[in-house]
Short mmCIF file of C-alpha atoms in Angstrom, two decimals:
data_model
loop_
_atom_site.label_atom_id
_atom_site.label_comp_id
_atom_site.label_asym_id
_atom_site.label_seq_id
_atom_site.Cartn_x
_atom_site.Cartn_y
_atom_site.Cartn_z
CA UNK M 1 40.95 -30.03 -21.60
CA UNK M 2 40.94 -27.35 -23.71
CA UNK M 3 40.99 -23.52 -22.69
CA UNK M 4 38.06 -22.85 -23.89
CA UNK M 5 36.36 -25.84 -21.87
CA UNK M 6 38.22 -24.44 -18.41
CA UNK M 7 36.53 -21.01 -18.78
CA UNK M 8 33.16 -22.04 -19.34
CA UNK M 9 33.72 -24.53 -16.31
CA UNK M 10 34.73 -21.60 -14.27
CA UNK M 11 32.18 -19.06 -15.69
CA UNK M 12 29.68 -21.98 -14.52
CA UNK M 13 30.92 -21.91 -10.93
CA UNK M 14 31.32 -18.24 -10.92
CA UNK M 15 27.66 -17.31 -12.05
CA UNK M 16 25.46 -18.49 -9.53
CA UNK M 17 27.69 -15.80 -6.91
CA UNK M 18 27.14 -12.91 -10.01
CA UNK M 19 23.34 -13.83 -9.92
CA UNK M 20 23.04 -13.41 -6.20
CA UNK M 21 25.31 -10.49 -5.73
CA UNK M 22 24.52 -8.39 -8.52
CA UNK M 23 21.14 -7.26 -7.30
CA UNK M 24 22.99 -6.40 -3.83
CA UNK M 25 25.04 -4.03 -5.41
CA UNK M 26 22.37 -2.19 -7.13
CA UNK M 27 20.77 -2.33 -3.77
CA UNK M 28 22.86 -0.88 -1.99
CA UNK M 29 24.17 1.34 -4.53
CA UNK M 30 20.17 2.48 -4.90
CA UNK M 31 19.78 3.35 -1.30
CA UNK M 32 22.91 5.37 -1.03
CA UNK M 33 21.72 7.37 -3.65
CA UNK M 34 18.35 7.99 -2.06
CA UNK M 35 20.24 9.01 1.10
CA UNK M 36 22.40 11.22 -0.47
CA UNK M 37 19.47 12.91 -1.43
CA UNK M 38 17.21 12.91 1.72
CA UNK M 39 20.42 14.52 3.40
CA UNK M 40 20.96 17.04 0.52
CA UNK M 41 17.38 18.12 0.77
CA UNK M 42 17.44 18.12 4.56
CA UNK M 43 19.05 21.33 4.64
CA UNK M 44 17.17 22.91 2.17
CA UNK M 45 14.47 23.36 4.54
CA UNK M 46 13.72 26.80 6.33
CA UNK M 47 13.29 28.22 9.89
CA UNK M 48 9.23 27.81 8.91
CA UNK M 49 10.06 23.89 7.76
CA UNK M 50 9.11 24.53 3.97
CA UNK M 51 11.30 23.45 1.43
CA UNK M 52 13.75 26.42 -0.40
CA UNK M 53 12.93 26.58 -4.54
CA UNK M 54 16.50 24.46 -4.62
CA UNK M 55 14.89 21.73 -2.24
CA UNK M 56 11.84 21.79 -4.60
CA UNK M 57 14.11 21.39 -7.83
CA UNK M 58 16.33 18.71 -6.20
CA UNK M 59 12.90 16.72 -5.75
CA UNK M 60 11.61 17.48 -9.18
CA UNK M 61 8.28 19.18 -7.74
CA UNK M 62 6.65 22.08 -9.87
CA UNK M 63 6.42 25.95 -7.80
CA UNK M 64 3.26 26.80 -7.19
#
């Protein structure tokens, strides 16, 4: 068996777990970001619970 032969059987076997855990990853990697920012923009709230100009620029919403 040539080498070339043994890494396409092994990319074979190894693919199905890359298709499956792939989208996991971005998952997961997704939701941390969106935490991140939820607890970022959590204290950018003041002692009358409306968001600070920084809080409105971290969520990409326009000043009135």
């Amino acid at each position: 068996m040539s080498t070339l032969s043994t890494v396409r059987a092994g990319l074979s076997v190894v693919n199905p777990f890359t298709n499956l855990v792939e989208p996991l990853i971005t998952s997961v990697i997704g939701f941390a970001k969106s935490l991140r920012l939820a607890i970022e923009v959590s204290g950018e709230i003041d002692t009358a619970n409306r968001l600070t100009s920084r809080g409105r620029a971290l969520l990409n919403i326009r000043e009135d």
